[in-house]
Tab-separated table of N, CA, C and O in Angstrom:
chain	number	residue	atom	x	y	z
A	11	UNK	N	-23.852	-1.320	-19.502
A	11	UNK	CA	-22.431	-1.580	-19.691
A	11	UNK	C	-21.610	-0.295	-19.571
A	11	UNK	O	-20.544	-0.299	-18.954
A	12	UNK	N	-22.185	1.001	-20.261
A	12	UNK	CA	-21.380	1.849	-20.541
A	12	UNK	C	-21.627	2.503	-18.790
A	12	UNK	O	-20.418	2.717	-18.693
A	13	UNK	N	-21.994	2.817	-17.860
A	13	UNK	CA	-22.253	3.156	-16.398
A	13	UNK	C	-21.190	2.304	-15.767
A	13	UNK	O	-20.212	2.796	-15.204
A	14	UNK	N	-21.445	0.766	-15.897
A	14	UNK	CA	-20.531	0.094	-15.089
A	14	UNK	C	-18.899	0.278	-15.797
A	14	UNK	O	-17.882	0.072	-15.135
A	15	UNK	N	-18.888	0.627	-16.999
A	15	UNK	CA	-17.374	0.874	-17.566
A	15	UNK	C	-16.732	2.518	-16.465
A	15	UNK	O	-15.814	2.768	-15.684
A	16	UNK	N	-17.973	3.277	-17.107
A	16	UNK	CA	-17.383	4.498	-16.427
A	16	UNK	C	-16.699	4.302	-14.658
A	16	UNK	O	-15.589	4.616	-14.229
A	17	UNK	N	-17.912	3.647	-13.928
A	17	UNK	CA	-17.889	3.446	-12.464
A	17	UNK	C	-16.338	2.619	-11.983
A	17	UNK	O	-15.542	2.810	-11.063
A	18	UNK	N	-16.407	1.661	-13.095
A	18	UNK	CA	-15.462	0.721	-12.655
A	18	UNK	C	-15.220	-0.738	-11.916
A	18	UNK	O	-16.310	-0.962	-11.390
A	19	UNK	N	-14.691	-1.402	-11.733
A	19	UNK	CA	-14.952	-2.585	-11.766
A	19	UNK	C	-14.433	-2.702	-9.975
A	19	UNK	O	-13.484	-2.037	-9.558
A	20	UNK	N	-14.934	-3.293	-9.417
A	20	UNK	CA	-14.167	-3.468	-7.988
A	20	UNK	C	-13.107	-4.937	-7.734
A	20	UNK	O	-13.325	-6.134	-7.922
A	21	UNK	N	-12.415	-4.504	-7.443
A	21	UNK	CA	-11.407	-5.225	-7.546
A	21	UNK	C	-10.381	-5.755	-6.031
A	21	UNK	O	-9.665	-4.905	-5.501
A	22	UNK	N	-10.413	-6.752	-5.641
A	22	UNK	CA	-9.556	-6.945	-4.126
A	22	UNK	C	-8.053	-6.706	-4.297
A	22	UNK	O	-7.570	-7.250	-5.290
A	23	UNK	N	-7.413	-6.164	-3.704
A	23	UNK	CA	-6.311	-5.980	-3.764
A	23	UNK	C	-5.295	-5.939	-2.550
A	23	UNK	O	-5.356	-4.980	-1.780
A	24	UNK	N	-4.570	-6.721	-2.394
A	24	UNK	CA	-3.453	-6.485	-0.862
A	24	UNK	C	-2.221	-6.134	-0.790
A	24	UNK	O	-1.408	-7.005	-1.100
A	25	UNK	N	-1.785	-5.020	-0.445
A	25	UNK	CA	-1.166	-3.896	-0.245
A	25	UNK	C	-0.230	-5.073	0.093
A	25	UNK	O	-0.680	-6.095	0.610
A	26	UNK	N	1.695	-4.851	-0.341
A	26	UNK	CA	2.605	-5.763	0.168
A	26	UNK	C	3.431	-4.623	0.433
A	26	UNK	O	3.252	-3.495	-0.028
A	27	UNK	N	4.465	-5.036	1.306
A	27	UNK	CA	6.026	-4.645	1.651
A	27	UNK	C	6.691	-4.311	0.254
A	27	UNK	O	6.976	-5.262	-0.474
A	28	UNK	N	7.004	-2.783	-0.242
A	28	UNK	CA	7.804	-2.637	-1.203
A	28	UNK	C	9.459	-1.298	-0.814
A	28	UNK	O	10.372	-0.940	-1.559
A	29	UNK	N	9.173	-0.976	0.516
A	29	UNK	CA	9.983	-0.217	0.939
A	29	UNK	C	9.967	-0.236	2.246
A	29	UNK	O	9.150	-0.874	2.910
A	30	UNK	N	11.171	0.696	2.849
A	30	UNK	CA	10.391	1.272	4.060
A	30	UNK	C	12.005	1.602	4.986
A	30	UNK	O	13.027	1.643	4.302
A	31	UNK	N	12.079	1.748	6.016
A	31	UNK	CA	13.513	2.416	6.867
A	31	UNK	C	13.609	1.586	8.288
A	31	UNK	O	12.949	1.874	9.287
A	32	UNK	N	14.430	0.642	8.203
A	32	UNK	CA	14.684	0.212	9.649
A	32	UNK	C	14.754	1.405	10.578
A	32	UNK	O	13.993	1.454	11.545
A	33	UNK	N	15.841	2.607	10.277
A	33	UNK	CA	16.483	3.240	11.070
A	33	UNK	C	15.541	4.767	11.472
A	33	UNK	O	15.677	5.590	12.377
A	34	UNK	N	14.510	4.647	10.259
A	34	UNK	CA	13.424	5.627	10.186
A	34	UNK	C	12.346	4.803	10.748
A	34	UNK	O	11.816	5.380	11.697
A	35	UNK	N	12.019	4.060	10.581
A	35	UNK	CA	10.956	3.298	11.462
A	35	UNK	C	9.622	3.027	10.960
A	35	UNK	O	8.642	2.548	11.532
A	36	UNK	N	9.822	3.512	9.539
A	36	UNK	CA	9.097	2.819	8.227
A	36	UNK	C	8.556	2.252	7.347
A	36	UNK	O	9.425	1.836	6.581
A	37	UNK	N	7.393	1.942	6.951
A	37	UNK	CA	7.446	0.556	6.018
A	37	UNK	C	6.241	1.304	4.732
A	37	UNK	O	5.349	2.068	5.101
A	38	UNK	N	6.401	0.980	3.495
A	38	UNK	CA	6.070	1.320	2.382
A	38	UNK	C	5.359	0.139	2.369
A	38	UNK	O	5.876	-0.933	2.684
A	39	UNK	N	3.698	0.310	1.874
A	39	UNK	CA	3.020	-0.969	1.700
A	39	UNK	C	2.484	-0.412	0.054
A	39	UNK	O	2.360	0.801	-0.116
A	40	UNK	N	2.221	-1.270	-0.970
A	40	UNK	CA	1.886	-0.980	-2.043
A	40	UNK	C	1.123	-1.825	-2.778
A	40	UNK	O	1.005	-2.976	-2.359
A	41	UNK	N	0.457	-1.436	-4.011
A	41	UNK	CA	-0.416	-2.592	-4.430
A	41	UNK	C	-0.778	-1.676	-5.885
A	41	UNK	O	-1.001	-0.468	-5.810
A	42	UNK	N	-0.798	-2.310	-7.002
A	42	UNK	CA	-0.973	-1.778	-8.499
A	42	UNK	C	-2.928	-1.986	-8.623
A	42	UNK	O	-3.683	-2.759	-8.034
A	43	UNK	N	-3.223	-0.762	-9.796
A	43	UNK	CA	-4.368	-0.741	-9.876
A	43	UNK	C	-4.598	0.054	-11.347
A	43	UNK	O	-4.014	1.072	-11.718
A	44	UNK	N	-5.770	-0.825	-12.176
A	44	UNK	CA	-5.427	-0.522	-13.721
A	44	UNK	C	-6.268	0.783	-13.608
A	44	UNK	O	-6.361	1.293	-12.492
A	45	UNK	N	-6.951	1.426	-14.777
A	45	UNK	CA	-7.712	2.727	-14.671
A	45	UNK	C	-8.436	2.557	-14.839
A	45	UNK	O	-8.835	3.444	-15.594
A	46	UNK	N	-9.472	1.596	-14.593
A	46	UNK	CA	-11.154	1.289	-15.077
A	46	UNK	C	-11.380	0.352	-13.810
A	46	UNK	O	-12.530	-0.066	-13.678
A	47	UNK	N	-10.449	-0.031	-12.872
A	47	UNK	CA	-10.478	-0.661	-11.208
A	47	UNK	C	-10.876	-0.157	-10.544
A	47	UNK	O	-10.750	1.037	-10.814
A	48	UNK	N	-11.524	-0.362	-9.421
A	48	UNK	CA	-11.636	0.717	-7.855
A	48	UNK	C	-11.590	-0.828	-7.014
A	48	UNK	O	-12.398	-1.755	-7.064
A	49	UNK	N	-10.290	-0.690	-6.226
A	49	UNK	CA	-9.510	-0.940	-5.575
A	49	UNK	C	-10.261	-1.189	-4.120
A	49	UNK	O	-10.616	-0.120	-3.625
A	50	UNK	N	-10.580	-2.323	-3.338
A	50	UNK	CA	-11.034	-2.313	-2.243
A	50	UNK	C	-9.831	-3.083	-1.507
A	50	UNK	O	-9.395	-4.161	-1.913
A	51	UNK	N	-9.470	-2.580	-0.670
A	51	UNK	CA	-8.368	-3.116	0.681
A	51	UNK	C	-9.023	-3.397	1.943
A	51	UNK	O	-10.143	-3.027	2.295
A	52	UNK	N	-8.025	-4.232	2.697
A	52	UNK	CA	-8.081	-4.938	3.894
A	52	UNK	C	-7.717	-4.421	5.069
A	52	UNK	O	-7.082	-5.127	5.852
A	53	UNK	N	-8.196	-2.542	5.534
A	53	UNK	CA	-6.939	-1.815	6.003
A	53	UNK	C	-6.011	-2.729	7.321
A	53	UNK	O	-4.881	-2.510	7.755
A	54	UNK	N	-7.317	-4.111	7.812
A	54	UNK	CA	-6.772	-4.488	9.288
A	54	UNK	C	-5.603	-5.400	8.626
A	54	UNK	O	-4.432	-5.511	8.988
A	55	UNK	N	-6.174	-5.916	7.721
A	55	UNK	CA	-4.961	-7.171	7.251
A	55	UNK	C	-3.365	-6.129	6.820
A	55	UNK	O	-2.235	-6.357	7.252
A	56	UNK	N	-3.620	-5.429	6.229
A	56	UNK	CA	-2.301	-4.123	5.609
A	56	UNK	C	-1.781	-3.337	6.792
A	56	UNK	O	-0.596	-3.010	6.855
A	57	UNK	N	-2.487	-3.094	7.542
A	57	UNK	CA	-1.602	-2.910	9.270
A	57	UNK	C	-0.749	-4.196	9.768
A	57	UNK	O	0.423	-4.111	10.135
A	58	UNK	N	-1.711	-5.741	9.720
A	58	UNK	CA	-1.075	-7.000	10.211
A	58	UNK	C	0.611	-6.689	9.512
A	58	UNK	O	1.703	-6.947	10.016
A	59	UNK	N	0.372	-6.221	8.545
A	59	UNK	CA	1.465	-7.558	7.243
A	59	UNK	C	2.657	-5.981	7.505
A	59	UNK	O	3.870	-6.179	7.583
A	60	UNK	N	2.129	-4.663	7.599
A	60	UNK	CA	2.999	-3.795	7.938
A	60	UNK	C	3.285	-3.924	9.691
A	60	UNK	O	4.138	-3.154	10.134
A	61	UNK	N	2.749	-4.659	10.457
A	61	UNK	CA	3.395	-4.966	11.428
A	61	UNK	C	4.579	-5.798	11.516
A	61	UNK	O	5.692	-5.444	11.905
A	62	UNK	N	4.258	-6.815	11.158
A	62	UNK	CA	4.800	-7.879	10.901
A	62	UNK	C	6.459	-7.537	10.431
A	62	UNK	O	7.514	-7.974	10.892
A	63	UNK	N	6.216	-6.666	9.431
A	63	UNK	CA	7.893	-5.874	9.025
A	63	UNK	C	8.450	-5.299	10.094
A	63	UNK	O	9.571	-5.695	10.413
A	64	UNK	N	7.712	-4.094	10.999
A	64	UNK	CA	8.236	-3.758	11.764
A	64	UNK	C	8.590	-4.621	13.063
A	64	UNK	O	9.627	-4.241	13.607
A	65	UNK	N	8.127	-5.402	13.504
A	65	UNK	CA	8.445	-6.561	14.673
A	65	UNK	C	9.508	-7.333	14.126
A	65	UNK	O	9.877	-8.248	14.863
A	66	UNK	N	10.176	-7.207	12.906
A	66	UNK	CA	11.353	-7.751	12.236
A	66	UNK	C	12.501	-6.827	12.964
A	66	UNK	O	13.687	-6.905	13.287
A	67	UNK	N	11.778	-6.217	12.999
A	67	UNK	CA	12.905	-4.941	13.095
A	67	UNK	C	13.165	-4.497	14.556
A	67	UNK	O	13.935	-3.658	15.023
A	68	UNK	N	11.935	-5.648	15.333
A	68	UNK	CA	12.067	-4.950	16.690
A	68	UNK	C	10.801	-3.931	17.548
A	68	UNK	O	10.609	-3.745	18.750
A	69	UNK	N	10.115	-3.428	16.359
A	69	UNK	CA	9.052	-2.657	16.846
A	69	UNK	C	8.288	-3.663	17.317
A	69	UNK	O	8.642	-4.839	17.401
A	70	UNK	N	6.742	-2.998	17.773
A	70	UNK	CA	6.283	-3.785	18.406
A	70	UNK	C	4.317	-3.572	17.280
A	70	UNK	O	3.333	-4.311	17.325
A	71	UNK	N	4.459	-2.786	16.785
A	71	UNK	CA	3.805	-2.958	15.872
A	71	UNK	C	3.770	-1.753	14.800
A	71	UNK	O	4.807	-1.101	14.680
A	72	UNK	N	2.600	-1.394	13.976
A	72	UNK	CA	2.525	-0.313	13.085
A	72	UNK	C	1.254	0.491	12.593
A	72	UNK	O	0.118	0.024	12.515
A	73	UNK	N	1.578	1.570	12.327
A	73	UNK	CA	0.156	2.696	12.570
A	73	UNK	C	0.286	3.020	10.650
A	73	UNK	O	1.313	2.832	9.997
A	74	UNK	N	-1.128	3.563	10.057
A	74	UNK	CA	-0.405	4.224	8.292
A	74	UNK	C	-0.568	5.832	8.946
A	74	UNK	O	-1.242	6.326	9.849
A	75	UNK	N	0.179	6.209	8.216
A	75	UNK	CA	0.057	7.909	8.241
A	75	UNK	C	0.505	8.637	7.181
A	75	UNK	O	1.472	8.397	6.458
A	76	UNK	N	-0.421	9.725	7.130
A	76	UNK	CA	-0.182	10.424	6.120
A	76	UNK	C	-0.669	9.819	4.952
A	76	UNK	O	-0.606	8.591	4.880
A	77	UNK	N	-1.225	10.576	3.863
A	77	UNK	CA	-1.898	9.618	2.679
A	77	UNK	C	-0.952	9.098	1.403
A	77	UNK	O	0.198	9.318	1.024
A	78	UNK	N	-1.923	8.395	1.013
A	78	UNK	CA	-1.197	6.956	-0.048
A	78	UNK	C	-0.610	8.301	-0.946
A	78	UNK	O	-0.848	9.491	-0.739
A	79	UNK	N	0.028	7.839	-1.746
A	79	UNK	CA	0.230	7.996	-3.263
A	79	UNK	C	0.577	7.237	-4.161
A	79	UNK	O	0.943	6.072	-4.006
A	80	UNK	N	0.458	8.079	-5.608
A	80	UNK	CA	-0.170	7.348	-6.349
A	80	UNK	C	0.586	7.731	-7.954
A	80	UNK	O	0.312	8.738	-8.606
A	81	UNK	N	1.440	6.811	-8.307
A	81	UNK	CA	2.029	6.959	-9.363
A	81	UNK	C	1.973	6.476	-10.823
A	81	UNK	O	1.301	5.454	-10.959
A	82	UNK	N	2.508	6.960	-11.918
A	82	UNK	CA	1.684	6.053	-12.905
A	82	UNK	C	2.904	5.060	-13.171
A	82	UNK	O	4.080	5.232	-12.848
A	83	UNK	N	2.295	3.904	-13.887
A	83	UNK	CA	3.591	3.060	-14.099
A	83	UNK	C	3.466	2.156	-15.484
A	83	UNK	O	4.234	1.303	-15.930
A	84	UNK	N	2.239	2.653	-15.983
A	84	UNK	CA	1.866	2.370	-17.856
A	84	UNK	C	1.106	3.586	-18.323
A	84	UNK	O	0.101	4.089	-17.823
A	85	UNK	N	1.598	3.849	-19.084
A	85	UNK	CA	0.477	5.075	-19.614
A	85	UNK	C	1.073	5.075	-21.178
A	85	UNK	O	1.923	4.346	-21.691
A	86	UNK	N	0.284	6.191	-21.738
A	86	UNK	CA	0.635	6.716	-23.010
A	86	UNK	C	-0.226	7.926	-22.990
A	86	UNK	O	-1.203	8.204	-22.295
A	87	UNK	N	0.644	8.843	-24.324
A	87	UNK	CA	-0.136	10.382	-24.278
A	87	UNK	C	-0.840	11.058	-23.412
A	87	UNK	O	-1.804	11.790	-23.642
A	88	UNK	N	-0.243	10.752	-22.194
A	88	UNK	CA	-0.791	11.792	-21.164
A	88	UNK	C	-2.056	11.364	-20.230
A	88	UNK	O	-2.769	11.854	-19.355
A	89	UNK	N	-1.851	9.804	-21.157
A	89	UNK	CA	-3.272	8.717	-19.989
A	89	UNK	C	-2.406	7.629	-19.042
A	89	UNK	O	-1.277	7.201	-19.284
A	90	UNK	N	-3.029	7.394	-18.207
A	90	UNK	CA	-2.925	6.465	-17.343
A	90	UNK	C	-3.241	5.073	-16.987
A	90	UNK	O	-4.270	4.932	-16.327
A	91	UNK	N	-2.577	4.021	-17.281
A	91	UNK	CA	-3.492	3.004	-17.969
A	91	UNK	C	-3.135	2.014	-16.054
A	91	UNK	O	-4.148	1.633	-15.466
A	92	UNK	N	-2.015	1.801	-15.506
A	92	UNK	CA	-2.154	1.250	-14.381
A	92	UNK	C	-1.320	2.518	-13.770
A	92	UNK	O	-0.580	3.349	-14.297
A	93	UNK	N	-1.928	2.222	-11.921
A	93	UNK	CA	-0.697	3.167	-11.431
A	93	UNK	C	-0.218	1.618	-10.434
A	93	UNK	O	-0.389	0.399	-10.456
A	94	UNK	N	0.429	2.629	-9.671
A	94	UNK	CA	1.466	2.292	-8.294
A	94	UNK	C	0.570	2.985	-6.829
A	94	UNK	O	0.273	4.180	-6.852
A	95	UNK	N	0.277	2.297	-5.869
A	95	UNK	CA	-0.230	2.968	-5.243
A	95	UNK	C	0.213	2.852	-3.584
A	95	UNK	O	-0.051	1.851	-2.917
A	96	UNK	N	0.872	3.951	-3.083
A	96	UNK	CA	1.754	3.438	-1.991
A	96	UNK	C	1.131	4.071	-0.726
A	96	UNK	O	0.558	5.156	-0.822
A	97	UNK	N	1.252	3.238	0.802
A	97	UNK	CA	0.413	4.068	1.445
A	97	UNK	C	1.676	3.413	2.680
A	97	UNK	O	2.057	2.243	2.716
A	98	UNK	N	2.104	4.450	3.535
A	98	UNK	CA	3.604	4.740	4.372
A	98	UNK	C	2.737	4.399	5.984
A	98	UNK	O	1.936	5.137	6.558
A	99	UNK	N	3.185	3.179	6.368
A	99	UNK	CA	3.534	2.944	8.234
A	99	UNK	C	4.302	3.351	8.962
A	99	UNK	O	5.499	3.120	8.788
A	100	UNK	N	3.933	3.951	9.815
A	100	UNK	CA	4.870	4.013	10.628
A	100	UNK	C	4.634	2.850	11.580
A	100	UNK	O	3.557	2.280	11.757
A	101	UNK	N	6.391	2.444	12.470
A	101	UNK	CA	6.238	1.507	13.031
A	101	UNK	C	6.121	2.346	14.333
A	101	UNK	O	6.506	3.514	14.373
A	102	UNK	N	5.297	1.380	15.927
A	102	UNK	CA	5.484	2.032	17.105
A	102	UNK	C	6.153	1.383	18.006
A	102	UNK	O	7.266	1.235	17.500
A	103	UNK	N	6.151	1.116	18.582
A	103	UNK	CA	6.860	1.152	20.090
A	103	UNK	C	8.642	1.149	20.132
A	103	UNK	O	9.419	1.593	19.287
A	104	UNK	N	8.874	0.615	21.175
A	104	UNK	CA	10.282	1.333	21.219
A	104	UNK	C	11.436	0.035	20.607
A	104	UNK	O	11.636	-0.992	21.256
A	105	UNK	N	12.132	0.332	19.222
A	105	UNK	CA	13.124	-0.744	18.780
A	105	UNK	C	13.733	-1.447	19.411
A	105	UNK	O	14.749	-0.948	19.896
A	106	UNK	N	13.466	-2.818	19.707
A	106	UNK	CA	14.687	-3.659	20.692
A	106	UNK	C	15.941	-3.315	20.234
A	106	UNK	O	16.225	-3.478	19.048
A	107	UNK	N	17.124	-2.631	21.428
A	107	UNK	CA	18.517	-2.748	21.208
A	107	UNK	C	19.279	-3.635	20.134
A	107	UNK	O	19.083	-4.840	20.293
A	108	UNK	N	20.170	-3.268	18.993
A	108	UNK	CA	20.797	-4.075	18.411
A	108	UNK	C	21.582	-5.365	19.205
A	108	UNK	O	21.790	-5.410	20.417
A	109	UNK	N	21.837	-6.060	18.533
A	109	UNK	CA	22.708	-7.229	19.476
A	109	UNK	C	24.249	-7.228	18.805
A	109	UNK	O	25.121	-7.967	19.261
């Protein structure tokens, strides 16, 4: 018990749309994770769903770059009990003209 506490529990998790920049070409994908979790993602499905934003917008799809981060968003005394965990798309191809 006390190995699998330390290790952590695996947990599915899918990264959603919580930000991102039409005009920057952007999309913020995110997904919460407690402190005794380890977090397994879908990276093809979290490209789909960050495409998907950007083809809103006109792009034609979306790449991640640059690494996640990772914020706290419950804690006490200096522990960390869940964070925030954000990982930035860029969108590619060239924006269809406004109308």
């Amino acid at each position: 018990c006390v190995i699998l506490l330390m290790q952590g529990c695996a947990v599915q998790k899918q990264l959603v749309p919580t930000g991102g920049s039409r005009a920057d070409g952007t999309v913020k994908m995110s997904y919460e994770v407690g402190a005794f979790e380890k977090a397994q993602l879908d990276p093809q499905q979290a490209a789909r769903d960050a495409g998907q934003r950007c083809a809103a917008w006109g792009y034609t799809g979306a790449q991640p770059f640059g690494g996640g981060t990772r914020k706290c968003i419950s804690g006490s005394g200096g522990d960390c009990y869940r964070w925030l965990v954000t990982i930035e798309y860029q969108c590619t191809g060239t924006p269809a003209a406004s109308r």
